[in-house]
One Martini backbone bead per residue (centre of mass of N, CA, C, O) as a GRO file, in nm:
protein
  440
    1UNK     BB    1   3.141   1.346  -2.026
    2UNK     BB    2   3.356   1.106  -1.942
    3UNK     BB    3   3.339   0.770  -1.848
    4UNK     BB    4   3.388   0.568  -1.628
    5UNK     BB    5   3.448   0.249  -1.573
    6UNK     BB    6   3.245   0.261  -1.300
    7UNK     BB    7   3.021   0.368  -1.494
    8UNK     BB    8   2.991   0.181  -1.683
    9UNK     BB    9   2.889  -0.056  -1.509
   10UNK     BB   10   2.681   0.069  -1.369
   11UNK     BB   11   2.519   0.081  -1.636
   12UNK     BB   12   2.508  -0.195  -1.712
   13UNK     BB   13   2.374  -0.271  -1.531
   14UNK     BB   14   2.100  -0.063  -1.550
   15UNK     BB   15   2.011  -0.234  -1.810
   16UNK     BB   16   1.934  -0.508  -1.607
   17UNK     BB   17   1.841  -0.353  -1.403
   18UNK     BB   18   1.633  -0.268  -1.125
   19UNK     BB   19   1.599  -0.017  -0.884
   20UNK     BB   20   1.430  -0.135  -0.587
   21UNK     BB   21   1.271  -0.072  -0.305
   22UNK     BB   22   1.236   0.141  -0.116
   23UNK     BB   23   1.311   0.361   0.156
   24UNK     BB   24   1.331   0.714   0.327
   25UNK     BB   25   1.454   0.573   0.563
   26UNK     BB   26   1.777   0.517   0.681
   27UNK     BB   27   1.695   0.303   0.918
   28UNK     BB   28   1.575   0.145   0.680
   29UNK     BB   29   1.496  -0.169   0.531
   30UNK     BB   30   1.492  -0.415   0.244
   31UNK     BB   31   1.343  -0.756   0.211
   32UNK     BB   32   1.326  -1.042   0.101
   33UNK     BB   33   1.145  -1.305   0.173
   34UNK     BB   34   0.921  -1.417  -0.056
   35UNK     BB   35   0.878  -1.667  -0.316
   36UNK     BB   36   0.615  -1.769  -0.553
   37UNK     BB   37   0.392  -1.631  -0.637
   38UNK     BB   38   0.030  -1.585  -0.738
   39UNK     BB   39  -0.137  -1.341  -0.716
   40UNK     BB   40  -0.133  -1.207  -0.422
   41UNK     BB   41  -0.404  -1.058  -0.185
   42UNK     BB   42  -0.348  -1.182   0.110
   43UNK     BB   43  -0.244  -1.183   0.484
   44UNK     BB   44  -0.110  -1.371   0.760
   45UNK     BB   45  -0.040  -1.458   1.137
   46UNK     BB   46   0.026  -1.640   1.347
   47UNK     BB   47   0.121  -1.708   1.594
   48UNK     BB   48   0.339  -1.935   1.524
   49UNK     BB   49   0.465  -1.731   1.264
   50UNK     BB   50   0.314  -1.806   1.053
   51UNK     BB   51   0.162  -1.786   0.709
   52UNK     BB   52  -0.157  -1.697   0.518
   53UNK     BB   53  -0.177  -1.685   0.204
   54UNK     BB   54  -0.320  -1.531  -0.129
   55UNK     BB   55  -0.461  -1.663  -0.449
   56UNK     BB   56  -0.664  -1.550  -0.659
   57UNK     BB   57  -0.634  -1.787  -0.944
   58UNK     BB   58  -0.640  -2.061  -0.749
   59UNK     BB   59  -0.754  -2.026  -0.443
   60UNK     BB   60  -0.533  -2.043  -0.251
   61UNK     BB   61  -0.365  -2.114   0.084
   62UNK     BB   62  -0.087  -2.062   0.215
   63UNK     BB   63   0.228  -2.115   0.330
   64UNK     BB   64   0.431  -1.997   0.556
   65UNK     BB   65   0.803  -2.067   0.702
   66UNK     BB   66   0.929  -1.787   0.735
   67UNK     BB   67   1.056  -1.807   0.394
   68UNK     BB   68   0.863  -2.078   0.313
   69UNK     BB   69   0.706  -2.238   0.130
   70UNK     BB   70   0.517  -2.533   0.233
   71UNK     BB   71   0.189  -2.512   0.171
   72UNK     BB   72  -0.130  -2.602   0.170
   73UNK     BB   73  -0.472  -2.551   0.304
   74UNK     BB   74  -0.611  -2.447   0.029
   75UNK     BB   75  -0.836  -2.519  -0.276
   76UNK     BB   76  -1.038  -2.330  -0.453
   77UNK     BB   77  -1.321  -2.257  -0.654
   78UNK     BB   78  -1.260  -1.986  -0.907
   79UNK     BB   79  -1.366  -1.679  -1.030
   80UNK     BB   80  -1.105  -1.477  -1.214
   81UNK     BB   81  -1.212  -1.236  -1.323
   82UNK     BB   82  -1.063  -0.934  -1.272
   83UNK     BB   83  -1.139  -0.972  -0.929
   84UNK     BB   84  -1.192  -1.229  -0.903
   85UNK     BB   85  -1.182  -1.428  -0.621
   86UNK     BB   86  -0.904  -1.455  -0.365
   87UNK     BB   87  -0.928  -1.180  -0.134
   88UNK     BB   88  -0.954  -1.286   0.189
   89UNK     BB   89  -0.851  -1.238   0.532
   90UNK     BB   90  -0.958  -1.356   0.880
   91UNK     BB   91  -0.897  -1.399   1.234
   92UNK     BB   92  -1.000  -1.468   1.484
   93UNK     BB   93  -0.992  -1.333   1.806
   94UNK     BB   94  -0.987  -1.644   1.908
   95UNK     BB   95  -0.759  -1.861   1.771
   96UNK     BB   96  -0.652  -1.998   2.035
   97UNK     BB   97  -0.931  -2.170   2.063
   98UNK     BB   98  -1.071  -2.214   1.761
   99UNK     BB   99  -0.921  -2.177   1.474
  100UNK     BB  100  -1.050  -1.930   1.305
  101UNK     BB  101  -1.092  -1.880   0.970
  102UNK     BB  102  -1.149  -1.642   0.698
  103UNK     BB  103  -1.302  -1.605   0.372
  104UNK     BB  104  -1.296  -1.446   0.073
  105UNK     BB  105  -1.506  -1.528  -0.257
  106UNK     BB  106  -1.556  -1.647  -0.604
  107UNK     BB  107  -1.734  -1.864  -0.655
  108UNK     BB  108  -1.734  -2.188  -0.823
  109UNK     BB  109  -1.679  -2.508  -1.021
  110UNK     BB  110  -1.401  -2.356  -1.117
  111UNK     BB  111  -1.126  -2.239  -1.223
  112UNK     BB  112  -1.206  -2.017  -1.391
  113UNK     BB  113  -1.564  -2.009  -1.385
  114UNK     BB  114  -1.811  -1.921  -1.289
  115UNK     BB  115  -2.014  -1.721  -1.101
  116UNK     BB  116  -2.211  -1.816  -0.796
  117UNK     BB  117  -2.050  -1.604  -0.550
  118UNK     BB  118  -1.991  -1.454  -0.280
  119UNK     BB  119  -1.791  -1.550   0.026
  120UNK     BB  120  -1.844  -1.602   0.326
  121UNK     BB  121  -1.599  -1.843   0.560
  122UNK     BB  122  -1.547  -2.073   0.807
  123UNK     BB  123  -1.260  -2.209   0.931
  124UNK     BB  124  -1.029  -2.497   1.044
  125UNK     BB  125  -0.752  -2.534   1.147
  126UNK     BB  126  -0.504  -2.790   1.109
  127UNK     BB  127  -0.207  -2.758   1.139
  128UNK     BB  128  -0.243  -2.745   0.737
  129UNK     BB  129  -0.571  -2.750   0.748
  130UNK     BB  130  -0.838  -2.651   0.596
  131UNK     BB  131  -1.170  -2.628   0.729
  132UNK     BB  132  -1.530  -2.630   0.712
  133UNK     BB  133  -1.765  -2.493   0.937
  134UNK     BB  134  -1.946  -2.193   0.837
  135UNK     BB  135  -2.162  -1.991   0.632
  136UNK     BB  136  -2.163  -1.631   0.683
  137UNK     BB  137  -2.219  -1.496   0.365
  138UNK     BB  138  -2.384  -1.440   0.093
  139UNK     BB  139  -2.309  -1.270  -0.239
  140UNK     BB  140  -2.298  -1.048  -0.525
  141UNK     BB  141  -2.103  -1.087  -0.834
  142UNK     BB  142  -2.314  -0.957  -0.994
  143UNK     BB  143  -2.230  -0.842  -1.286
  144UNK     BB  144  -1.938  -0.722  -1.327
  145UNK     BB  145  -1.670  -0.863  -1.237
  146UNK     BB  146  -1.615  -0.620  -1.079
  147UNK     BB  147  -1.601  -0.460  -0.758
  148UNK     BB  148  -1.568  -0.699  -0.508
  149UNK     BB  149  -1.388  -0.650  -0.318
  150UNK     BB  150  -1.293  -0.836  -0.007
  151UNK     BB  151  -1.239  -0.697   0.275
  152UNK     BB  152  -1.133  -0.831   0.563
  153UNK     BB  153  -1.229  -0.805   0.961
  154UNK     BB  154  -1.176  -0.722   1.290
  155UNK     BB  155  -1.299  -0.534   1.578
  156UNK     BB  156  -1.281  -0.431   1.869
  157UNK     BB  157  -1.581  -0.577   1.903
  158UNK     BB  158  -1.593  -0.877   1.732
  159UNK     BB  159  -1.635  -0.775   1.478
  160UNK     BB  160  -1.745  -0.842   1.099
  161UNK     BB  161  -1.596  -0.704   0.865
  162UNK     BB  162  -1.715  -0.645   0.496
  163UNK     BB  163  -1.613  -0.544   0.179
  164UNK     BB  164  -1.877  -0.480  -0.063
  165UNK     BB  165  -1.899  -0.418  -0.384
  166UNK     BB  166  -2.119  -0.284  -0.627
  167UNK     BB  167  -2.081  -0.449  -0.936
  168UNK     BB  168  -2.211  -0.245  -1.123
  169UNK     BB  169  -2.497  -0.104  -0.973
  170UNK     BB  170  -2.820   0.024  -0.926
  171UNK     BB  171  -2.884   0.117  -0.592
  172UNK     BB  172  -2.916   0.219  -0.298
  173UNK     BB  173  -2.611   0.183  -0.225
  174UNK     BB  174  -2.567   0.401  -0.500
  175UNK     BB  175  -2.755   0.593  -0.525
  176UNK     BB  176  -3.038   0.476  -0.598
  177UNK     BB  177  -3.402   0.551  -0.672
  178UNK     BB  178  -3.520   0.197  -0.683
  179UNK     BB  179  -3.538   0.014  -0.392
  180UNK     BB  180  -3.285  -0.143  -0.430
  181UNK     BB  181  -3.160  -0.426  -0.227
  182UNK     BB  182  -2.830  -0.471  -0.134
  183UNK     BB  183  -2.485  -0.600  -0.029
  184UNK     BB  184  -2.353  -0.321  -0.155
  185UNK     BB  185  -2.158  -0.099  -0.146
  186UNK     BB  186  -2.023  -0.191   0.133
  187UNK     BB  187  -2.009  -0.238   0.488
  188UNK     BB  188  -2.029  -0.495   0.694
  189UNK     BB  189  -2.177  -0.621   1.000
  190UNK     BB  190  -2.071  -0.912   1.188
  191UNK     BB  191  -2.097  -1.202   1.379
  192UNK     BB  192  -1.906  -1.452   1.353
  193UNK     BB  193  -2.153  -1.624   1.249
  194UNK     BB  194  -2.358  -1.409   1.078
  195UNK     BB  195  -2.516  -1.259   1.260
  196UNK     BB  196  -2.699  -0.972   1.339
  197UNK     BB  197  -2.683  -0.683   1.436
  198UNK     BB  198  -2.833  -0.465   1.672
  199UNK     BB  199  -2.636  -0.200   1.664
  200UNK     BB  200  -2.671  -0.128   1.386
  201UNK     BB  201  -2.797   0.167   1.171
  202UNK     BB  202  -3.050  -0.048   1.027
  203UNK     BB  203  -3.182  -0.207   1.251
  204UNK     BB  204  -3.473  -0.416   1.175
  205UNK     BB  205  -3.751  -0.624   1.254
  206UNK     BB  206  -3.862  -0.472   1.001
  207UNK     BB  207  -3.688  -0.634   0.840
  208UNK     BB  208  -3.811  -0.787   0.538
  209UNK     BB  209  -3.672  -0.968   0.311
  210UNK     BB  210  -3.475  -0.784   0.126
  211UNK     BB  211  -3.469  -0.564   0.384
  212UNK     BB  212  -3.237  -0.747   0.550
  213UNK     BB  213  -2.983  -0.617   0.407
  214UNK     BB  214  -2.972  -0.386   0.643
  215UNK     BB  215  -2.903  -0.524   0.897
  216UNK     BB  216  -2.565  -0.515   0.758
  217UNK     BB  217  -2.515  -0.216   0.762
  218UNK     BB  218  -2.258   0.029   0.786
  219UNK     BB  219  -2.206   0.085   0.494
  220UNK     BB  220  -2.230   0.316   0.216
  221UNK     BB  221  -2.148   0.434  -0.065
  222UNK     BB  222  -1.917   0.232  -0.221
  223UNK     BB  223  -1.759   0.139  -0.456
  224UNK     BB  224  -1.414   0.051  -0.387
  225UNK     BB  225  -1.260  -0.193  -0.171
  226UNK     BB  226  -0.906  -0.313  -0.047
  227UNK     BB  227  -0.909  -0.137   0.238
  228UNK     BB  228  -0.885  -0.129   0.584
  229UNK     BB  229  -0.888   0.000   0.938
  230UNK     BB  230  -0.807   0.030   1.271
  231UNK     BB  231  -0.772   0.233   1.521
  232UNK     BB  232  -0.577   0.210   1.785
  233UNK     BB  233  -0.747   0.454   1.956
  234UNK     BB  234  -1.019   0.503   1.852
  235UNK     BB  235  -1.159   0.281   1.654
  236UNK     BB  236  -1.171   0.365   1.392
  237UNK     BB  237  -1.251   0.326   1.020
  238UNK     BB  238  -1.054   0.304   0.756
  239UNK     BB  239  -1.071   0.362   0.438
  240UNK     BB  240  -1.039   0.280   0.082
  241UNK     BB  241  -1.128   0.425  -0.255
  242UNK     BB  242  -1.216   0.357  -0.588
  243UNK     BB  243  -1.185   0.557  -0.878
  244UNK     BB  244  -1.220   0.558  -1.183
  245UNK     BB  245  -1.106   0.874  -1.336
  246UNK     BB  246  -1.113   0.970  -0.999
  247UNK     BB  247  -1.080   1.004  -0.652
  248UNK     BB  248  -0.937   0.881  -0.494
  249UNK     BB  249  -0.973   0.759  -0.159
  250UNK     BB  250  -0.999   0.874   0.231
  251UNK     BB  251  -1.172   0.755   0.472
  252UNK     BB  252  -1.418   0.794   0.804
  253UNK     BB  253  -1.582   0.553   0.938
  254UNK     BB  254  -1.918   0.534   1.026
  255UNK     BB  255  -2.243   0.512   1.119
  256UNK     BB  256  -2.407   0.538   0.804
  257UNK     BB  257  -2.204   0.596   0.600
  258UNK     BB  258  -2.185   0.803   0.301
  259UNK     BB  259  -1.993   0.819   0.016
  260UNK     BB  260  -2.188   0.896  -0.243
  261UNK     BB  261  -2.197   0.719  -0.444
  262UNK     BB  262  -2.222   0.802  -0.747
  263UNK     BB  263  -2.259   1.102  -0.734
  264UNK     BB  264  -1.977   1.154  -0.528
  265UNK     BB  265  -1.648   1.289  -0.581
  266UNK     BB  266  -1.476   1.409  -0.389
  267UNK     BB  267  -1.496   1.646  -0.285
  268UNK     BB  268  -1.728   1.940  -0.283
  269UNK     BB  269  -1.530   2.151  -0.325
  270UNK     BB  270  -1.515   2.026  -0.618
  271UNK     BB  271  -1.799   1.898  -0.746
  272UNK     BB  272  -2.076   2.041  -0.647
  273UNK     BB  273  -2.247   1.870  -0.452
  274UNK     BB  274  -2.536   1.765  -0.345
  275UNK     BB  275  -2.615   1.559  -0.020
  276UNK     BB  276  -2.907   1.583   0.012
  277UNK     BB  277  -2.981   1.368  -0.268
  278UNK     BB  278  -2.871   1.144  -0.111
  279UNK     BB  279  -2.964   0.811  -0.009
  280UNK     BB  280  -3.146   0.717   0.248
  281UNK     BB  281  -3.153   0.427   0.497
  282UNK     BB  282  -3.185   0.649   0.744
  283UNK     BB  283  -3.152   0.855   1.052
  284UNK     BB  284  -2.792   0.761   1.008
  285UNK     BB  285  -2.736   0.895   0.790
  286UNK     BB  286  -2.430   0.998   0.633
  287UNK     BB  287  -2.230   1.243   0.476
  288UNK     BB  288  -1.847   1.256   0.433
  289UNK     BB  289  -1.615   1.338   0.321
  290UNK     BB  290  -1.305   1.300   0.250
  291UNK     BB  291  -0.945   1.314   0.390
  292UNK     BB  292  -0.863   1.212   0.102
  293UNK     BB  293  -0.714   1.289  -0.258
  294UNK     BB  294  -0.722   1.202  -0.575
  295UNK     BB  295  -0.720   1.309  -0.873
  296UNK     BB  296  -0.525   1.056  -0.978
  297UNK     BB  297  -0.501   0.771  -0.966
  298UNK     BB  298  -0.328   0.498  -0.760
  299UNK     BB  299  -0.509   0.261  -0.642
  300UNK     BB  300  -0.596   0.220  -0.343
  301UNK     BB  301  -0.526  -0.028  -0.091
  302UNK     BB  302  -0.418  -0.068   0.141
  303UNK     BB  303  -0.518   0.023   0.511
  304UNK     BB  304  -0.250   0.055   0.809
  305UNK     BB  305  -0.167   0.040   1.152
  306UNK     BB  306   0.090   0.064   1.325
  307UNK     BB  307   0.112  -0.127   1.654
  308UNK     BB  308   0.414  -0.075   1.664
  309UNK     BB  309   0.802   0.026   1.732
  310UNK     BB  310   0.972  -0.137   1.494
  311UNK     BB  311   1.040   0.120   1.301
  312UNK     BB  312   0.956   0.340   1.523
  313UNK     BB  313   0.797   0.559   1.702
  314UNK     BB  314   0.740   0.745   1.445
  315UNK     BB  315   0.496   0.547   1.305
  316UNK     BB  316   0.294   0.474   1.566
  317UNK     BB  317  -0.033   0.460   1.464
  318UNK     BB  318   0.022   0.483   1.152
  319UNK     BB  319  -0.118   0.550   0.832
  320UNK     BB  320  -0.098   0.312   0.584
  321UNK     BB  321  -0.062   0.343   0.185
  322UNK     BB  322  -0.145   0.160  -0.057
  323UNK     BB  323  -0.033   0.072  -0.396
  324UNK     BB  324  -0.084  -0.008  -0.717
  325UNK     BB  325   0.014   0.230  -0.865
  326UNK     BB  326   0.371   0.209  -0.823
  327UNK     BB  327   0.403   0.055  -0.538
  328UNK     BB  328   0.335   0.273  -0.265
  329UNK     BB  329   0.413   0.404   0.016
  330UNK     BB  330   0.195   0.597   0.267
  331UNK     BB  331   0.252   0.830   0.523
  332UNK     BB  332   0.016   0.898   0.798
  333UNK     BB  333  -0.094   1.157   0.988
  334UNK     BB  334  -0.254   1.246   1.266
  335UNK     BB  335  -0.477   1.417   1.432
  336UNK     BB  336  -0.522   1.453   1.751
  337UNK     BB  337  -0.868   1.360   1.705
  338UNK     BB  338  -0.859   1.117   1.506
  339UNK     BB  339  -1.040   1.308   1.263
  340UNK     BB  340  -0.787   1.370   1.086
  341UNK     BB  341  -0.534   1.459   0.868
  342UNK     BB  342  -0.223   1.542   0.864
  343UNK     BB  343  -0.140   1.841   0.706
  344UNK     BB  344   0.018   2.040   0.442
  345UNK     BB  345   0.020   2.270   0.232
  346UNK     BB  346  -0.078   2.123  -0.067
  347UNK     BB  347  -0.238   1.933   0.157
  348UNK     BB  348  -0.471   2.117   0.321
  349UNK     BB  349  -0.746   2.052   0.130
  350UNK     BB  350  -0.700   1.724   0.105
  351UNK     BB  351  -0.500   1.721  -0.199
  352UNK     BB  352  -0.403   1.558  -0.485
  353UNK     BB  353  -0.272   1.750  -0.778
  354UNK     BB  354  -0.237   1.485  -0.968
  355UNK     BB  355  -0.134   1.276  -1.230
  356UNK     BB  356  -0.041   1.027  -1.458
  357UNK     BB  357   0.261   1.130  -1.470
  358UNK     BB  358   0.215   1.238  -1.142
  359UNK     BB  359   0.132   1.049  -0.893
  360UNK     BB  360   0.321   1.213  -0.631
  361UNK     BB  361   0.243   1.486  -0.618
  362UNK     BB  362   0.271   1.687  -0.336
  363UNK     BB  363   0.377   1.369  -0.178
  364UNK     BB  364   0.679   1.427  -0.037
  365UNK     BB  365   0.604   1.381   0.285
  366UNK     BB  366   0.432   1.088   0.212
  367UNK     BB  367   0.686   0.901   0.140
  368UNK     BB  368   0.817   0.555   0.247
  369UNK     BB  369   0.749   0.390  -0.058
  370UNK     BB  370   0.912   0.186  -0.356
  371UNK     BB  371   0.875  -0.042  -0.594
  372UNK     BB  372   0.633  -0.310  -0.549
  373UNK     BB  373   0.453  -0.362  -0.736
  374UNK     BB  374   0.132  -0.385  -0.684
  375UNK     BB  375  -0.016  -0.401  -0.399
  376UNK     BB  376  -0.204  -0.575  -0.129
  377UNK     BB  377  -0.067  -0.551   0.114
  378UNK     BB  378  -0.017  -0.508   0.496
  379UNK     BB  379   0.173  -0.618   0.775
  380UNK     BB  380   0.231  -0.721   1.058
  381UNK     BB  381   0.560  -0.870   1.202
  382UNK     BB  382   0.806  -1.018   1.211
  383UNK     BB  383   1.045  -0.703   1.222
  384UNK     BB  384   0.768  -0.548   1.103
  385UNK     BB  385   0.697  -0.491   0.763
  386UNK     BB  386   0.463  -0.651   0.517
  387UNK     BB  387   0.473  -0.705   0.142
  388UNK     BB  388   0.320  -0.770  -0.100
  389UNK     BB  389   0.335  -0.830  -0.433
  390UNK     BB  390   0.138  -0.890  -0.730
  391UNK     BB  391   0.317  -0.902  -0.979
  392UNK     BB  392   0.587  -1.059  -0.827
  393UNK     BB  393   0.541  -1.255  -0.602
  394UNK     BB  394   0.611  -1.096  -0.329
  395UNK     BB  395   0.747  -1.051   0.029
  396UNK     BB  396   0.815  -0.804   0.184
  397UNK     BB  397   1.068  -0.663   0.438
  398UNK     BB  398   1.038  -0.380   0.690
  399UNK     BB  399   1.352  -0.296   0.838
  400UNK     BB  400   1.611  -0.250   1.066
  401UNK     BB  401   1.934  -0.128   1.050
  402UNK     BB  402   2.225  -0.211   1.218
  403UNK     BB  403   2.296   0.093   1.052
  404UNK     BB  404   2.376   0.419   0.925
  405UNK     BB  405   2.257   0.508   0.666
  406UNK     BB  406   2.404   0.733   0.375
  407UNK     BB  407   2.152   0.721   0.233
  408UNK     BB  408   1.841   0.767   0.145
  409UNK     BB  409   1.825   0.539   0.036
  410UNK     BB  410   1.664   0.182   0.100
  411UNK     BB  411   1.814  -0.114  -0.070
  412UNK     BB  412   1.759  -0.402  -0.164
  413UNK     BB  413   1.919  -0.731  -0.213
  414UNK     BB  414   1.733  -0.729  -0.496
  415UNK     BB  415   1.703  -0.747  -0.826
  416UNK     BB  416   1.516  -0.651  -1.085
  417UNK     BB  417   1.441  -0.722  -1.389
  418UNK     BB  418   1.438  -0.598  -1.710
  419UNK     BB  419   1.285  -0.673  -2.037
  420UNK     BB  420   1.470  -0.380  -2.109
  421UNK     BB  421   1.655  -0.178  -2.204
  422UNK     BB  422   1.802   0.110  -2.127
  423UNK     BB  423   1.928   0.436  -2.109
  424UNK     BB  424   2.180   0.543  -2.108
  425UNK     BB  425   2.429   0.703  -1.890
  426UNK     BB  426   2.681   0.929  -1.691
  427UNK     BB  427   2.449   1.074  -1.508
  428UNK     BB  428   2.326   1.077  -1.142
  429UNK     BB  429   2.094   1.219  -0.918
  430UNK     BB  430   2.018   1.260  -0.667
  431UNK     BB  431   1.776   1.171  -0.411
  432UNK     BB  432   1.558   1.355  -0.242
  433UNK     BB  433   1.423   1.401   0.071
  434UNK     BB  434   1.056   1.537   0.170
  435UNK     BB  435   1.007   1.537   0.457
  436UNK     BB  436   0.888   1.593   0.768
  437UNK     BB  437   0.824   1.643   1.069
  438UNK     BB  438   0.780   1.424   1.328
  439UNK     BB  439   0.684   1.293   1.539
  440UNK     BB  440   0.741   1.105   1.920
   0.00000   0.00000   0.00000
């Protein structure tokens, strides 16, 4: 077929720009919204409007409002191989009395310089300014450098969960029998002050020395999470977890969890590995199968609940599952019970059996966003859901759009260059899209 000079204009557009950020309801729009970041690894927002962002090897935490970076409020010195860095970010539940931030991160003497250790700290916003108030628990970094894990959150409880990585360790919360604890893989619960619950899994007064890092244990076999989220009806947490070279996760968390790593990747009905085996830590120790699975890794990084009805009711307290790789965003539904995932059809198994070359395989029912190009957060914010992208050092804001648009991809309004021309064409076909149909 002949090209038309139309067809030819598109083309050349298209050899020097990549159309990215989409997203598959056509009632929604992709917006940029701010750029200029280095690697940011995760955001919160602000009563006041502002936001927090986190840079992971600068160290920095920008300051965000509106569109534009105005300032830095705190600059730490970060050890940066790997995943090491500023990695976690969490407002007190109280911060309009306290303005109490918390941060984790890979301390050194200076950024890239070797890792001193993981830290939980909490800041005190002034102004544009946070300040040092209080360190709420040092963590080991080594041997590492990856695995740092380093997502933090506040639960519906007031209480502080932190996801510490294995960082390549072989110790009892690795399922490994060999007396060694320590608080790795695993997610810890602390009171805000950093001091133990006492309502936790394995807390006894009778934990000392190094066994009282039992005490701070919520869950453990977890090899690596960049992502938790507390569900807002039933308040339980769901988190995401990353497989070597296979099976990547999605968890529900519960007191005492046992994730299975290093034994068990994926459901037992794939691995036939049996739970039996896996090392108990006391008598609320349990494994439980993940809720979802990926046979080929997709890198999965944050998991968050849309809190509000602000992209459409049909959306809301759905689990929003973010990738590194492809950076892609997934929308779960969950069973009435709130306790395992709506699936149907080729993911019934619950396994997505997808490849290294078809990484959303089986996947077009939950496909809800693409083209982010590595994300590292989710946020609800002011006009919808916001997007990290850490390869870009973009955020993108998902919101509403003003008219019904007939496209089935909504695209956002900047172009990203690509590197390389690609290869001419002349015909393209449209992309449909294969929704479920949702409830409301």
């Amino acid at each position: 077929m002949r090209c038309t000079p139309l067809i030819i204009v598109a083309i050349a557009l298209s050899a020097r720009f990549t159309l990215a950020q989409t997203v598959t309801d056509p009632n929604l729009k992709v917006q940029t919204w701010a750029t200029g970041l280095t690697h940011p690894t995760g955001m919160t927002f602000l009563p006041d409007g502002r936001a927090l962002i986190l840079e992971k090897e600068t160290g920095q935490v920008k300051i965000l409002s509106g569109k534009s970076l105005v300032g830095t409020a705190l600059d730490l010195p970060v050890a940066t191989q790997s995943e090491e860095g500023l990695l976690g970010i969490a407002l007190s539940p109280t911060f309009a009395q306290d303005h109490f931030v918390y941060l984790y991160y890979t301390a050194s003497t200076k950024d890239g310089g070797a890792p001193l250790g993981n830290a939980v700290k909490r800041y005190t916003l002034n102004g544009s300014t946070l300040t040092l108030n209080k360190k709420i628990i040092d963590l080991p970094a080594t041997p590492g450098p990856n695995h740092n894990a380093g997502r933090i959150a506040f639960g519906p409880d007031g209480k502080l969960y932190i996801a510490a990585g294995e960082l390549n360790r072989n110790e009892l919360t690795t399922n490994h029998s060999n007396h060694i604890i320590n608080p790795v893989a695993s997610i810890l619960r602390l009171n805000p002050s950093g001091s133990p619950v006492t309502t936790n899994p394995f807390y006894s007064t009778k934990n000392t020395g190094a066994n009282k890092a039992l005490n701070d244990i919520f869950a453990y076999g977890i090899r690596n999470t960049f992502g938790f989220d507390f569900d807002p009806i039933s308040q339980t947490l769901w988190e995401t977890e990353n497989g070597p070279t296979s099976f990547d996760e999605i968890n529900r968390i519960t007191p005492g969890f046992n994730g299975g790593w290093e034994q068990i990747l994926g459901p037992t009905s794939r691995n036939h590995d049996d739970p039996s085996t896996l090392v108990s830590l006391g008598p609320r120790a349990h494994y439980s199968d993940p809720k979802f699975s990926w046979v080929a890794p997709v890198a999965p990084t944050d998991a968050f609940f849309m809190p509000t009805t602000r992209l459409g009711a049909q959306y809301h307290d759905d689990l929003f599952v973010a990738t590194y790789k492809g950076g892609n965003i997934l929308d779960f539904n969950l069973s009435p019970s709130r306790k395992t995932l709506d699936l149907t059809g080729a993911l019934a198994d619950d396994v997505a059996d997808n490849t290294s070359s078809q990484l959303l395989k089986e996947q077009s029912s939950l496909v809800f966003g693409q083209g982010f190009n590595a994300i590292t957060d989710l946020e609800p914010g002011p006009g919808g859901m916001y997007v990290l992208s850490y390869n870009n050092g973009i955020i993108y804001r998902i919101t509403t759009t003003s008219t019904n648009a007939t496209p089935q991809l909504a695209i956002a309004s900047t172009l990203i260059p690509e590197p390389q021309l690609i290869g001419l064409i002349c015909i393209a076909a449209p992309i449909a899209s294969s929704r479920r149909r949702r409830r409301v």
